[in-house]
Coordinates of C-alpha atoms in Angstrom, one line a residue:
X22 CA 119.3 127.2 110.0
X23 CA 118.3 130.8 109.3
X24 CA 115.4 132.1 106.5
X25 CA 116.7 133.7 103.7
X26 CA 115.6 137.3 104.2
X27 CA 112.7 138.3 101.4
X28 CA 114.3 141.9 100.9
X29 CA 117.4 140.0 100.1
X30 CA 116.5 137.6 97.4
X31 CA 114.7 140.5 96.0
X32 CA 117.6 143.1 95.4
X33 CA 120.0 140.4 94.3
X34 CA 121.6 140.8 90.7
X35 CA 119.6 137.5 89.5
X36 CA 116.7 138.5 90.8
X37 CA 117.1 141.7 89.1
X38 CA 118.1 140.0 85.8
X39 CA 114.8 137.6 85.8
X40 CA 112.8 141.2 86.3
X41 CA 114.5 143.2 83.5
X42 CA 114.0 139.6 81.6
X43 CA 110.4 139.2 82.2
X44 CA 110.1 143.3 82.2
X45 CA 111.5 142.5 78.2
X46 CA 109.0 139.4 77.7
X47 CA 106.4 141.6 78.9
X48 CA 107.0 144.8 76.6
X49 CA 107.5 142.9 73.6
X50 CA 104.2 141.0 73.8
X51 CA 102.6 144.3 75.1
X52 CA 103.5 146.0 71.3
X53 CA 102.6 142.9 69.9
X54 CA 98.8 142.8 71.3
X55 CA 99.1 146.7 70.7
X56 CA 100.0 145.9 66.7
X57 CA 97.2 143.3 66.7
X58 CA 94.9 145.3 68.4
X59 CA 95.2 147.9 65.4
X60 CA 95.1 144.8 62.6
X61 CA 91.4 144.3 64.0
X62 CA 90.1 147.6 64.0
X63 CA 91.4 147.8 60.7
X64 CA 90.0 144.8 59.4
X65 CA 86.8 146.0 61.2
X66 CA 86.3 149.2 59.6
X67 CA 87.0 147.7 56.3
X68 CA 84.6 144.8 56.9
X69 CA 81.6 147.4 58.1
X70 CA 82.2 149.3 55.3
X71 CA 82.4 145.9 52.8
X72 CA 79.0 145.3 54.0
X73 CA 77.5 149.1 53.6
X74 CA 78.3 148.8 50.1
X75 CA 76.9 145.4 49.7
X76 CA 73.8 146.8 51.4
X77 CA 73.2 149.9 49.2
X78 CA 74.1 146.9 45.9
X79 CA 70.9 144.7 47.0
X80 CA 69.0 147.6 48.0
X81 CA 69.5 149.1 44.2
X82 CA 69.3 145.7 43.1
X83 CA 65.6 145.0 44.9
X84 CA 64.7 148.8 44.1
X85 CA 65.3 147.5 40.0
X86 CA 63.6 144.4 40.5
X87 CA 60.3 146.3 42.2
X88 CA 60.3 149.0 39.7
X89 CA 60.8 145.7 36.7
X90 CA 57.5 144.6 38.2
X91 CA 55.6 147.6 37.9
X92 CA 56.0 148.0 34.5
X93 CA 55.3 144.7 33.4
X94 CA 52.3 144.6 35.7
X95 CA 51.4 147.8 34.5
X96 CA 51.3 146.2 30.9
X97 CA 49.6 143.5 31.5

């Protein structure tokens, strides 16, 4: 009984079908990580700057409030 020679099962046409097959597999998640990769930084950049506005909003918000104080406290 003789090994099948590795070089052999390699070159054969299934062999080369299950490569261009998993080649395929491999390409189409590739673009699809690629795709979500870009959803994230996306949704990143509009999250950071969601949270800069809120920022500078409770800032002028707290800024109102102090100055509020000052004037009333200045009355009294």
């Amino acid at each position: 009984m003789s090994t099948p020679n590795i070089q052999d099962i390699l070159t054969s046409p299934r062999a080369q079908k299950e490569f261009e097959r998993l080649s395929a597999i491999l390409d189409n998640r590739n673009s699809q990580l690629h795709a979500t990769e870009q959803q994230l930084t996306y949704s990143e950049q509009k999250l950071k700057k969601a949270v800069k506005s809120y920022r500078r909003l409770l800032c002028i918000f707290a800024l109102g409030v102090g100055v509020l104080l000052a004037m009333l406290g200045g009355a009294a």
